[in-house]
mmCIF file of C-alpha atoms in Angstrom:
data_model
loop_
_atom_site.group_PDB
_atom_site.id
_atom_site.type_symbol
_atom_site.label_atom_id
_atom_site.label_comp_id
_atom_site.label_asym_id
_atom_site.label_seq_id
_atom_site.Cartn_x
_atom_site.Cartn_y
_atom_site.Cartn_z
ATOM 1 C CA MET H 1028 48.046 178.662 60.476
ATOM 2 C CA GLN H 1029 47.494 176.749 64.055
ATOM 3 C CA ILE H 1030 43.583 174.701 64.649
ATOM 4 C CA CYS H 1031 42.016 175.479 67.326
ATOM 5 C CA SER H 1032 38.055 175.973 66.652
ATOM 6 C CA ILE H 1033 36.540 173.545 63.918
ATOM 7 C CA PRO H 1034 33.515 173.909 62.738
ATOM 8 C CA LEU H 1035 30.425 171.668 61.856
ATOM 9 C CA HIS H 1036 29.847 169.714 58.872
ATOM 10 C CA HIS H 1037 27.008 170.915 57.567
ATOM 11 C CA PRO H 1038 24.600 168.308 54.775
ATOM 12 C CA ASP H 1039 26.534 167.886 51.617
ATOM 13 C CA GLU H 1040 28.766 170.676 51.720
ATOM 14 C CA THR H 1041 31.964 170.387 49.632
ATOM 15 C CA LEU H 1042 35.424 169.403 50.783
ATOM 16 C CA TYR H 1043 36.815 173.220 49.052
ATOM 17 C CA SER H 1044 33.619 175.034 51.207
ATOM 18 C CA PHE H 1045 34.532 173.466 54.654
ATOM 19 C CA ALA H 1046 38.344 174.738 54.339
ATOM 20 C CA ALA H 1047 37.396 177.604 53.426
ATOM 21 C CA ARG H 1048 34.924 178.740 56.783
ATOM 22 C CA LEU H 1049 37.449 176.459 58.325
ATOM 23 C CA ARG H 1050 40.377 178.312 57.279
ATOM 24 C CA ARG H 1051 37.838 181.501 59.061
ATOM 25 C CA ALA H 1052 37.852 180.368 62.333
ATOM 26 C CA ASN H 1053 41.078 180.213 62.396
ATOM 27 C CA ALA H 1054 44.126 182.732 62.678
ATOM 28 C CA ALA H 1055 46.172 182.208 58.912
ATOM 29 C CA ARG H 1056 49.250 184.477 57.403
ATOM 30 C CA ASP H 1057 47.542 183.093 54.527
ATOM 31 C CA ASP H 1058 45.222 181.203 52.480
ATOM 32 C CA ARG H 1059 47.818 179.320 50.702
ATOM 33 C CA ASP H 1060 49.294 179.292 54.549
ATOM 34 C CA ALA H 1061 45.763 177.507 55.402
ATOM 35 C CA CYS H 1062 45.774 175.259 52.828
ATOM 36 C CA ARG H 1063 49.290 173.925 53.438
ATOM 37 C CA SER H 1064 48.359 173.585 57.120
ATOM 38 C CA MET H 1065 45.640 171.482 56.989
ATOM 39 C CA PHE H 1066 46.438 168.697 53.928
ATOM 40 C CA GLY H 1067 49.764 168.597 53.873
ATOM 41 C CA HIS H 1068 52.663 170.560 52.177
ATOM 42 C CA ALA H 1069 53.394 171.553 48.579
ATOM 43 C CA SER H 1070 54.759 174.145 46.100
ATOM 44 C CA ASN H 1071 51.667 174.311 44.465
ATOM 45 C CA MET H 1072 50.252 178.438 44.644
ATOM 46 C CA ARG H 1073 46.732 178.185 44.075
ATOM 47 C CA VAL H 1074 44.277 177.856 46.783
ATOM 48 C CA SER H 1075 41.668 175.846 44.056
ATOM 49 C CA GLU H 1076 44.126 173.701 42.759
ATOM 50 C CA PHE H 1077 46.361 172.656 45.683
ATOM 51 C CA PRO H 1078 46.833 169.070 46.670
ATOM 52 C CA VAL H 1079 44.430 166.720 48.744
ATOM 53 C CA ASN H 1080 46.129 164.587 51.168
ATOM 54 C CA LEU H 1081 42.876 163.503 53.754
ATOM 55 C CA ALA H 1082 45.778 161.811 55.868
ATOM 56 C CA SER H 1083 47.573 165.260 56.562
ATOM 57 C CA PHE H 1084 43.533 166.651 56.517
ATOM 58 C CA CYS H 1085 42.585 164.506 59.373
ATOM 59 C CA HIS H 1086 45.903 164.507 61.179
ATOM 60 C CA ALA H 1087 44.708 167.932 61.669
ATOM 61 C CA THR H 1088 41.412 168.099 62.198
ATOM 62 C CA LYS H 1089 42.009 165.352 64.929
ATOM 63 C CA GLY H 1090 39.745 162.678 63.706
ATOM 64 C CA LEU H 1091 37.494 164.405 64.356
ATOM 65 C CA LEU H 1092 36.236 164.638 60.381
ATOM 66 C CA GLY H 1093 35.984 160.669 60.226
ATOM 67 C CA SER H 1094 38.679 158.749 58.439
ATOM 68 C CA PRO H 1095 39.481 159.839 54.065
ATOM 69 C CA ASP H 1096 37.401 157.042 53.165
ATOM 70 C CA GLN H 1097 34.221 158.889 55.053
ATOM 71 C CA LEU H 1098 35.448 162.273 53.807
ATOM 72 C CA LEU H 1099 35.732 161.199 50.587
ATOM 73 C CA SER H 1100 32.531 159.722 50.774
ATOM 74 C CA GLN H 1101 30.956 162.530 51.920
ATOM 75 C CA MET H 1102 32.683 165.786 50.784
ATOM 76 C CA THR H 1103 33.656 164.950 48.029
ATOM 77 C CA LEU H 1104 32.957 163.979 44.005
ATOM 78 C CA VAL H 1105 34.756 160.288 43.946
ATOM 79 C CA PRO H 1106 32.158 158.690 44.572
ATOM 80 C CA LEU H 1107 30.534 159.856 41.800
ATOM 81 C CA PHE H 1108 33.243 159.446 39.334
ATOM 82 C CA GLU H 1109 34.416 155.954 40.743
ATOM 83 C CA ARG H 1110 30.360 154.774 40.169
ATOM 84 C CA LEU H 1111 30.437 155.479 36.473
ATOM 85 C CA GLY H 1112 33.572 154.457 36.096
ATOM 86 C CA ALA H 1113 34.450 158.000 34.282
ATOM 87 C CA TRP H 1114 36.832 160.445 35.877
ATOM 88 C CA PRO H 1115 37.861 164.609 35.708
ATOM 89 C CA TRP H 1116 42.055 162.915 36.020
ATOM 90 C CA ARG H 1117 44.042 160.789 33.997
ATOM 91 C CA LYS H 1118 45.334 157.610 37.632
ATOM 92 C CA GLY H 1119 47.902 156.329 34.777
ATOM 93 C CA SER H 1120 48.888 153.302 35.146
ATOM 94 C CA THR H 1121 50.051 152.541 38.533
ATOM 95 C CA PRO H 1122 47.250 154.762 40.259
ATOM 96 C CA ARG H 1123 47.250 155.771 44.022
ATOM 97 C CA PRO H 1124 44.142 156.198 46.214
ATOM 98 C CA ALA H 1125 42.602 159.206 45.398
ATOM 99 C CA ALA H 1126 42.613 160.133 49.287
ATOM 100 C CA ILE H 1127 45.938 160.503 48.781
ATOM 101 C CA ALA H 1128 47.227 161.228 45.157
ATOM 102 C CA GLY H 1129 47.371 164.568 45.722
ATOM 103 C CA TYR H 1130 44.573 165.983 43.444
ATOM 104 C CA GLY H 1131 42.951 169.351 42.869
ATOM 105 C CA LEU H 1132 40.912 170.723 45.809
ATOM 106 C CA SER H 1133 38.455 172.628 44.014
ATOM 107 C CA ILE H 1134 38.866 168.986 41.449
ATOM 108 C CA LEU H 1135 37.463 167.318 44.034
ATOM 109 C CA SER H 1136 34.872 169.184 45.502
ATOM 110 C CA ASN H 1137 33.066 170.078 41.935
ATOM 111 C CA GLY H 1138 34.385 168.294 39.305
ATOM 112 C CA ASN H 1139 36.695 170.875 37.965
ATOM 113 C CA THR H 1140 37.828 174.359 38.455
ATOM 114 C CA ARG H 1141 35.262 176.121 36.221
ATOM 115 C CA THR H 1142 32.429 176.568 37.107
ATOM 116 C CA TRP H 1143 30.824 177.054 40.507
ATOM 117 C CA HIS H 1144 26.500 176.402 41.336
ATOM 118 C CA THR H 1145 24.549 178.071 44.270
ATOM 119 C CA CYS H 1146 20.583 178.489 44.434
ATOM 120 C CA LYS H 1147 18.977 181.112 45.031
ATOM 121 C CA GLN H 1148 16.316 180.083 48.011
ATOM 122 C CA CYS H 1149 19.796 178.001 49.731
ATOM 123 C CA LEU H 1150 21.619 180.602 50.218
ATOM 124 C CA ARG H 1151 18.758 182.247 51.397
ATOM 125 C CA GLU H 1152 18.212 180.046 54.092
ATOM 126 C CA ASP H 1153 20.988 179.182 54.736
ATOM 127 C CA ARG H 1154 22.372 183.288 55.380
ATOM 128 C CA SER H 1155 19.073 182.368 58.223
ATOM 129 C CA HIS H 1156 20.731 180.208 60.065
ATOM 130 C CA ASN H 1157 24.376 180.988 59.610
ATOM 131 C CA PRO H 1158 26.937 183.901 59.053
ATOM 132 C CA TYR H 1159 27.080 183.099 55.784
ATOM 133 C CA GLY H 1160 26.442 180.769 52.490
ATOM 134 C CA TYR H 1161 28.310 177.608 51.639
ATOM 135 C CA TRP H 1162 28.518 174.852 48.394
ATOM 136 C CA ARG H 1163 26.567 172.437 48.261
ATOM 137 C CA ARG H 1164 27.545 168.964 46.440
ATOM 138 C CA THR H 1165 24.790 168.693 44.995
ATOM 139 C CA HIS H 1166 24.528 171.688 43.033
ATOM 140 C CA GLN H 1167 28.043 171.403 41.700
ATOM 141 C CA LEU H 1168 27.217 167.509 40.062
ATOM 142 C CA PRO H 1169 27.760 167.128 35.852
ATOM 143 C CA GLY H 1170 23.940 167.580 35.258
ATOM 144 C CA VAL H 1171 22.111 169.008 37.387
ATOM 145 C CA LEU H 1172 20.447 172.299 36.180
ATOM 146 C CA PHE H 1173 18.031 172.835 39.084
ATOM 147 C CA CYS H 1174 18.231 173.152 42.830
ATOM 148 C CA PRO H 1175 17.493 168.902 43.695
ATOM 149 C CA THR H 1176 15.190 170.751 46.595
ATOM 150 C CA HIS H 1177 13.911 173.708 45.251
ATOM 151 C CA HIS H 1178 13.508 172.566 41.973
ATOM 152 C CA VAL H 1179 14.588 176.368 41.182
ATOM 153 C CA LEU H 1180 17.332 176.780 37.502
ATOM 154 C CA LEU H 1181 20.710 176.756 39.685
ATOM 155 C CA LEU H 1182 23.090 180.332 39.520
ATOM 156 C CA ALA H 1183 26.643 179.556 37.775
ATOM 157 C CA CYS H 1184 28.796 181.628 39.636
ATOM 158 C CA THR H 1185 30.749 184.973 37.449
ATOM 159 C CA ASP H 1186 33.841 185.902 38.482
ATOM 160 C CA LEU H 1187 37.207 184.999 36.883
ATOM 161 C CA SER H 1188 38.183 181.187 37.675
ATOM 162 C CA ARG H 1189 42.471 183.332 38.610
ATOM 163 C CA GLN H 1190 40.099 184.280 41.674
ATOM 164 C CA PHE H 1191 39.906 181.104 43.495
ATOM 165 C CA HIS H 1192 43.534 180.962 42.739
ATOM 166 C CA ASN H 1193 44.853 183.786 45.421
ATOM 167 C CA ARG H 1194 42.426 182.865 48.441
ATOM 168 C CA PHE H 1195 38.904 181.280 49.952
ATOM 169 C CA ILE H 1196 35.516 182.268 48.167
ATOM 170 C CA LEU H 1197 32.461 181.384 49.481
ATOM 171 C CA PRO H 1198 29.204 181.778 48.033
ATOM 172 C CA ASP H 1199 28.010 185.481 49.827
ATOM 173 C CA GLU H 1200 31.452 187.264 48.743
ATOM 174 C CA THR H 1201 31.331 186.246 45.135
ATOM 175 C CA LYS H 1202 28.366 187.492 41.670
ATOM 176 C CA PHE H 1203 25.840 185.013 40.053
ATOM 177 C CA GLU H 1204 23.684 184.685 37.137
ATOM 178 C CA LYS H 1205 21.877 182.367 34.640
ATOM 179 C CA ALA H 1206 23.736 179.844 32.873
ATOM 180 C CA PHE H 1207 20.577 179.782 30.546
ATOM 181 C CA HIS H 1208 20.094 182.897 28.178
ATOM 182 C CA ARG H 1209 19.381 180.768 24.909
ATOM 183 C CA ILE H 1210 17.721 177.493 26.326
ATOM 184 C CA ASP H 1211 14.661 176.639 25.997
ATOM 185 C CA THR H 1212 14.384 175.631 29.479
ATOM 186 C CA ALA H 1213 10.628 174.910 29.331
ATOM 187 C CA ALA H 1214 10.229 173.011 26.001
ATOM 188 C CA ASN H 1215 13.129 170.885 27.286
ATOM 189 C CA GLU H 1216 12.403 170.710 31.134
ATOM 190 C CA ASP H 1217 12.242 166.612 31.489
ATOM 191 C CA ALA H 1218 15.131 166.489 29.971
ATOM 192 C CA LEU H 1219 16.851 168.773 31.847
ATOM 193 C CA LEU H 1220 15.792 167.471 35.194
ATOM 194 C CA ARG H 1221 15.943 163.617 33.857
ATOM 195 C CA LEU H 1222 19.830 164.522 33.349
ATOM 196 C CA GLY H 1223 20.185 166.095 37.149
ATOM 197 C CA ARG H 1224 17.779 163.074 38.981
ATOM 198 C CA LEU H 1225 19.716 160.433 37.272
ATOM 199 C CA SER H 1226 23.236 162.607 39.144
ATOM 200 C CA VAL H 1227 22.142 162.431 42.444
ATOM 201 C CA ALA H 1228 21.060 159.325 42.505
ATOM 202 C CA VAL H 1229 24.442 158.168 41.122
ATOM 203 C CA LEU H 1230 26.388 160.049 43.850
ATOM 204 C CA LYS H 1231 23.743 158.870 46.377
ATOM 205 C CA ASP H 1232 23.914 155.606 45.627
ATOM 206 C CA ASP H 1233 25.524 152.847 47.943
ATOM 207 C CA SER H 1234 25.421 150.170 46.837
ATOM 208 C CA ASP H 1235 28.628 147.499 45.641
ATOM 209 C CA PHE H 1236 30.251 149.037 43.059
ATOM 210 C CA LEU H 1237 29.111 147.472 39.133
ATOM 211 C CA ASP H 1238 31.998 145.934 37.253
ATOM 212 C CA ALA H 1239 33.377 147.709 34.341
ATOM 213 C CA LYS H 1240 32.717 145.387 31.748
ATOM 214 C CA THR H 1241 29.872 144.520 33.067
ATOM 215 C CA LYS H 1242 28.384 148.134 32.414
ATOM 216 C CA GLN H 1243 30.275 148.227 28.791
ATOM 217 C CA ALA H 1244 28.360 144.816 28.209
ATOM 218 C CA VAL H 1245 25.067 146.469 29.455
ATOM 219 C CA ILE H 1246 24.885 150.173 27.294
ATOM 220 C CA GLY H 1247 26.795 147.627 23.967
ATOM 221 C CA GLN H 1248 23.850 146.263 24.168
ATOM 222 C CA GLU H 1249 21.412 148.870 24.704
ATOM 223 C CA LEU H 1250 22.877 150.638 21.053
ATOM 224 C CA ASP H 1251 23.246 147.207 19.440
ATOM 225 C CA SER H 1252 19.032 146.797 20.549
ATOM 226 C CA HIS H 1253 18.688 150.804 18.892
ATOM 227 C CA ALA H 1254 20.631 150.069 15.403
ATOM 228 C CA LEU H 1255 23.439 151.878 16.355
ATOM 229 C CA LEU H 1256 26.804 149.624 16.212
ATOM 230 C CA SER H 1257 27.938 148.312 12.675
ATOM 231 C CA PRO H 1258 28.639 144.207 11.813
ATOM 232 C CA ARG H 1259 32.207 144.849 13.268
ATOM 233 C CA GLY H 1260 30.300 146.643 16.342
ATOM 234 C CA THR H 1261 31.775 149.797 16.593
ATOM 235 C CA VAL H 1262 29.653 152.712 16.566
ATOM 236 C CA CYS H 1263 28.294 153.624 13.799
ATOM 237 C CA ARG H 1264 28.574 157.468 12.890
ATOM 238 C CA GLU H 1265 25.849 158.219 10.955
ATOM 239 C CA ALA H 1266 23.433 156.674 12.845
ATOM 240 C CA PHE H 1267 24.518 157.592 16.676
ATOM 241 C CA VAL H 1268 25.535 160.994 16.384
ATOM 242 C CA PRO H 1269 21.918 162.626 14.948
ATOM 243 C CA SER H 1270 20.103 160.662 16.985
ATOM 244 C CA PHE H 1271 22.268 161.778 20.627
ATOM 245 C CA LEU H 1272 21.788 165.487 18.545
ATOM 246 C CA ARG H 1273 18.555 164.988 18.004
ATOM 247 C CA SER H 1274 18.579 164.475 21.781
ATOM 248 C CA PHE H 1275 20.993 166.702 23.669
ATOM 249 C CA ASN H 1276 21.265 169.716 20.692
ATOM 250 C CA PHE H 1277 19.336 172.385 22.647
ATOM 251 C CA LEU H 1278 22.088 172.419 25.752
ATOM 252 C CA ARG H 1279 24.475 173.082 22.623
ATOM 253 C CA HIS H 1280 24.479 177.243 24.233
ATOM 254 C CA HIS H 1281 25.415 176.934 28.489
ATOM 255 C CA PRO H 1282 28.955 176.710 28.388
ATOM 256 C CA ASP H 1283 28.579 173.317 31.394
ATOM 257 C CA PHE H 1284 27.781 171.395 27.339
ATOM 258 C CA SER H 1285 28.910 173.413 24.267
ATOM 259 C CA ASP H 1286 32.132 170.900 24.532
ATOM 260 C CA ALA H 1287 29.944 168.060 25.385
ATOM 261 C CA VAL H 1288 27.752 168.266 22.394
ATOM 262 C CA SER H 1289 29.847 169.239 19.756
ATOM 263 C CA CYS H 1290 30.391 168.084 16.628
ATOM 264 C CA ARG H 1291 34.766 166.980 17.682
ATOM 265 C CA GLY H 1292 32.474 166.252 21.169
ATOM 266 C CA VAL H 1293 30.493 163.366 20.180
ATOM 267 C CA GLU H 1294 33.608 162.206 18.356
ATOM 268 C CA ILE H 1295 35.019 161.790 21.175
ATOM 269 C CA LEU H 1296 32.678 159.917 23.233
ATOM 270 C CA CYS H 1297 32.020 157.427 20.101
ATOM 271 C CA ARG H 1298 36.066 156.523 19.796
ATOM 272 C CA SER H 1299 35.397 156.342 23.467
ATOM 273 C CA LEU H 1300 32.766 153.170 22.551
ATOM 274 C CA ASP H 1301 35.005 152.066 20.353
ATOM 275 C CA ASP H 1302 38.096 151.564 22.647
ATOM 276 C CA PRO H 1303 37.285 151.026 26.317
ATOM 277 C CA ARG H 1304 40.517 151.781 26.853
ATOM 278 C CA ILE H 1305 39.915 155.535 25.740
ATOM 279 C CA TRP H 1306 39.224 158.102 28.283
ATOM 280 C CA ARG H 1307 36.062 158.866 29.537
ATOM 281 C CA ARG H 1308 34.960 161.616 30.837
ATOM 282 C CA SER H 1309 32.240 162.403 32.844
ATOM 283 C CA LEU H 1310 29.660 164.331 31.334
ATOM 284 C CA HIS H 1311 29.568 162.355 28.274
ATOM 285 C CA GLN H 1312 28.690 159.070 29.992
ATOM 286 C CA LEU H 1313 25.868 160.748 32.401
ATOM 287 C CA LEU H 1314 24.194 162.410 28.970
ATOM 288 C CA LEU H 1315 24.285 158.491 27.308
ATOM 289 C CA LEU H 1316 23.129 156.718 30.231
ATOM 290 C CA SER H 1317 20.498 159.397 30.727
ATOM 291 C CA TRP H 1318 19.611 158.403 26.908
ATOM 292 C CA LEU H 1319 19.535 154.863 26.450
ATOM 293 C CA PHE H 1320 17.698 154.694 30.278
ATOM 294 C CA GLY H 1321 16.511 156.661 31.375
ATOM 295 C CA SER H 1322 17.876 156.856 34.902
ATOM 296 C CA TRP H 1323 20.263 155.259 37.256
ATOM 297 C CA GLU H 1324 17.586 152.671 39.159
ATOM 298 C CA ALA H 1325 17.554 151.200 35.359
ATOM 299 C CA PHE H 1326 20.407 150.996 33.879
ATOM 300 C CA LYS H 1327 21.721 149.431 37.517
ATOM 301 C CA SER H 1328 19.408 146.806 37.161
ATOM 302 C CA GLN H 1329 19.768 145.699 33.958
ATOM 303 C CA CYS H 1330 23.187 145.476 34.639
ATOM 304 C CA GLN H 1331 22.525 143.001 38.583
ATOM 305 C CA TRP H 1332 20.452 141.134 35.696
ATOM 306 C CA HIS H 1333 23.175 140.352 33.198
ATOM 307 C CA GLN H 1334 25.327 139.473 35.793
ATOM 308 C CA VAL H 1335 22.725 137.180 37.142
ATOM 309 C CA MET H 1336 21.638 135.464 33.490
ATOM 310 C CA ASN H 1337 26.040 135.866 32.258
ATOM 311 C CA ASN H 1338 26.682 134.116 35.622
ATOM 312 C CA GLY H 1339 30.555 134.613 34.462
ATOM 313 C CA SER H 1340 29.891 132.458 31.427
ATOM 314 C CA CYS H 1341 30.525 135.568 28.406
ATOM 315 C CA LYS H 1342 32.546 138.471 28.578
ATOM 316 C CA VAL H 1343 33.225 141.931 26.391
ATOM 317 C CA ASN H 1344 35.127 142.219 23.164
ATOM 318 C CA LEU H 1345 37.828 144.659 24.988
ATOM 319 C CA HIS H 1346 40.808 143.823 21.666
ATOM 320 C CA ALA H 1347 42.157 146.845 20.242
ATOM 321 C CA GLU H 1348 39.168 147.180 17.750
ATOM 322 C CA GLY H 1349 37.093 148.015 20.513
ATOM 323 C CA ASN H 1350 34.502 145.679 19.597
ATOM 324 C CA LEU H 1351 30.905 146.254 22.001
ATOM 325 C CA ARG H 1352 28.745 143.380 21.034
ATOM 326 C CA GLN H 1353 29.348 140.373 23.573
ATOM 327 C CA THR H 1354 30.286 136.885 22.742
ATOM 328 C CA PRO H 1355 29.667 134.100 24.521
ATOM 329 C CA GLU H 1356 33.104 132.716 26.293
ATOM 330 C CA VAL H 1357 32.962 129.757 23.977
ATOM 331 C CA ASN H 1358 33.837 131.513 20.871
ATOM 332 C CA CYS H 1359 37.686 129.580 20.805
ATOM 333 C CA ALA H 1360 36.006 126.906 19.514
ATOM 334 C CA PRO H 1361 36.008 125.702 16.291
ATOM 335 C CA ASP H 1362 32.390 125.158 15.863
ATOM 336 C CA PHE H 1363 31.570 129.307 16.968
ATOM 337 C CA HIS H 1364 33.924 130.910 13.934
ATOM 338 C CA ARG H 1365 32.886 127.786 11.701
ATOM 339 C CA ALA H 1366 29.662 128.984 11.484
ATOM 340 C CA LYS H 1367 30.370 132.577 11.859
ATOM 341 C CA CYS H 1368 31.963 131.329 8.320
ATOM 342 C CA ILE H 1369 28.778 128.951 7.165
ATOM 343 C CA ASP H 1370 26.677 131.961 7.573
ATOM 344 C CA PHE H 1371 28.596 134.148 5.269
ATOM 345 C CA MET H 1372 29.501 132.109 3.127
ATOM 346 C CA SER H 1373 25.312 131.648 1.879
ATOM 347 C CA THR H 1374 25.333 135.697 2.017
ATOM 348 C CA THR H 1375 24.645 137.377 -1.925
ATOM 349 C CA ASN H 1376 28.658 138.293 -3.139
ATOM 350 C CA PRO H 1377 30.521 136.803 -0.206
ATOM 351 C CA SER H 1378 34.430 136.504 -0.600
ATOM 352 C CA ARG H 1379 36.849 136.762 1.487
ATOM 353 C CA SER H 1380 37.845 140.235 1.634
ATOM 354 C CA LYS H 1381 33.906 140.945 3.237
ATOM 355 C CA PHE H 1382 34.569 138.267 5.033
ATOM 356 C CA ALA H 1383 37.735 139.273 7.267
ATOM 357 C CA HIS H 1384 35.744 142.908 7.460
ATOM 358 C CA ALA H 1385 32.302 141.366 8.878
ATOM 359 C CA GLU H 1386 33.700 139.222 11.283
ATOM 360 C CA ALA H 1387 37.153 140.105 11.146
ATOM 361 C CA LYS H 1388 37.403 137.591 15.170
ATOM 362 C CA SER H 1389 36.144 134.845 13.512
ATOM 363 C CA PHE H 1390 38.403 134.946 10.608
ATOM 364 C CA ARG H 1391 41.603 135.589 12.082
ATOM 365 C CA TRP H 1392 40.840 132.386 14.787
ATOM 366 C CA LEU H 1393 40.184 130.716 11.071
ATOM 367 C CA LEU H 1394 43.341 132.149 9.610
ATOM 368 C CA ASN H 1395 45.866 130.703 12.593
ATOM 369 C CA HIS H 1396 44.103 127.925 13.886
ATOM 370 C CA ASP H 1397 41.652 125.827 10.845
ATOM 371 C CA ALA H 1398 42.869 127.194 7.528
ATOM 372 C CA ASP H 1399 43.389 123.812 5.531
ATOM 373 C CA TRP H 1400 38.767 123.896 6.569
ATOM 374 C CA PHE H 1401 38.451 127.839 5.833
ATOM 375 C CA ASN H 1402 40.725 127.393 2.684
ATOM 376 C CA GLN H 1403 38.011 124.697 1.245
ATOM 377 C CA GLN H 1404 35.578 126.766 2.284
ATOM 378 C CA CYS H 1405 36.394 130.272 1.020
ATOM 379 C CA PRO H 1406 40.034 129.812 -1.271
ATOM 380 C CA PRO H 1407 41.782 132.748 -1.348
ATOM 381 C CA ASN H 1408 42.028 134.290 -5.240
ATOM 382 C CA ARG H 1409 44.754 133.408 -6.252
ATOM 383 C CA THR H 1410 47.039 135.779 -8.642
ATOM 384 C CA ARG H 1411 48.803 134.717 -11.556
ATOM 385 C CA ASP H 1412 53.038 135.736 -9.981
ATOM 386 C CA PHE H 1413 53.423 137.384 -13.169
ATOM 387 C CA GLN H 1414 57.434 138.252 -11.460
ATOM 388 C CA ARG H 1415 57.879 134.856 -11.948
ATOM 389 C CA ARG H 1416 57.892 134.863 -15.812
ATOM 390 C CA LEU H 1417 59.935 136.921 -16.173
ATOM 391 C CA PHE H 1418 63.147 134.661 -15.532
#
């Protein structure tokens, strides 16, 4: 496809939508050929999943839309994923920049290849000013179920995802239906609006990115304040799961949330909280932040307060056991671990094995670096070696 005409970029338009209008404004053999002209050559034959190279896209559009980084921030959901620290793709051990990594077109625009949402009032306004409507970023955000402009429920596309594999499709060319069938939206309107406002606030936030360890520490502190952590610092399933489902179980009938709020989905969330190295989906992160903090501003202010108060003197345990509790940097000193042992030995029926379960890190440190003192305070339960008596 030879690009001779470049349409204007509409406010909040997705990269997929602009590429579809760019293809309509220029002659091409087919939509796959148009993708190769815009994003570079690739063997992928699905239009909606075509690998995106924004460097090639900027070269094809002569840089009129800005740099690759500007396109990522203005036409994709990458800013949302970066700020949440949760991506819909596996970045691998040596991640490449999202602008040239070759992620799918609909993944960058919608966050997945299945859901396509629109607002009937927005679509009506688009048709009054333009030949056809376009896909908006805020309508595709995970957790956004109401149009931020008109405050009406979004409509879900009923076409099969394989139809998007063959050609570009704009909202005028497809059919929509209400995604809420068995959900009482009136009774849960506050929770839905709060979730949507949080997702939009994350996307439009232009401040510096929060450190991953700081976010993990603040979430761990909030879970601990709600008594949702076990003595080992892992998530207490008996308290976490009922409380989480009590807030979001009404979403189990919605196709976008059914997997996230299922028993299997909540267990995946718990495992990702136990071990920060485990991948966490963006929808889970949004539900968690909405449940614990209520808004993105509240979460961000707590992270900033944490950074100011600790000033690098605290860290989060990121070892294999995934302890979410925050521990001071000076916990390498013998006094800290000795105090843990003394406090535990003052409890009822203390034992060496119970201390190992309750304070695993202090147990290992004392055993490796202060064994003589540890054996005096908490002597091992030595049993007779019956094997030696046989000889």
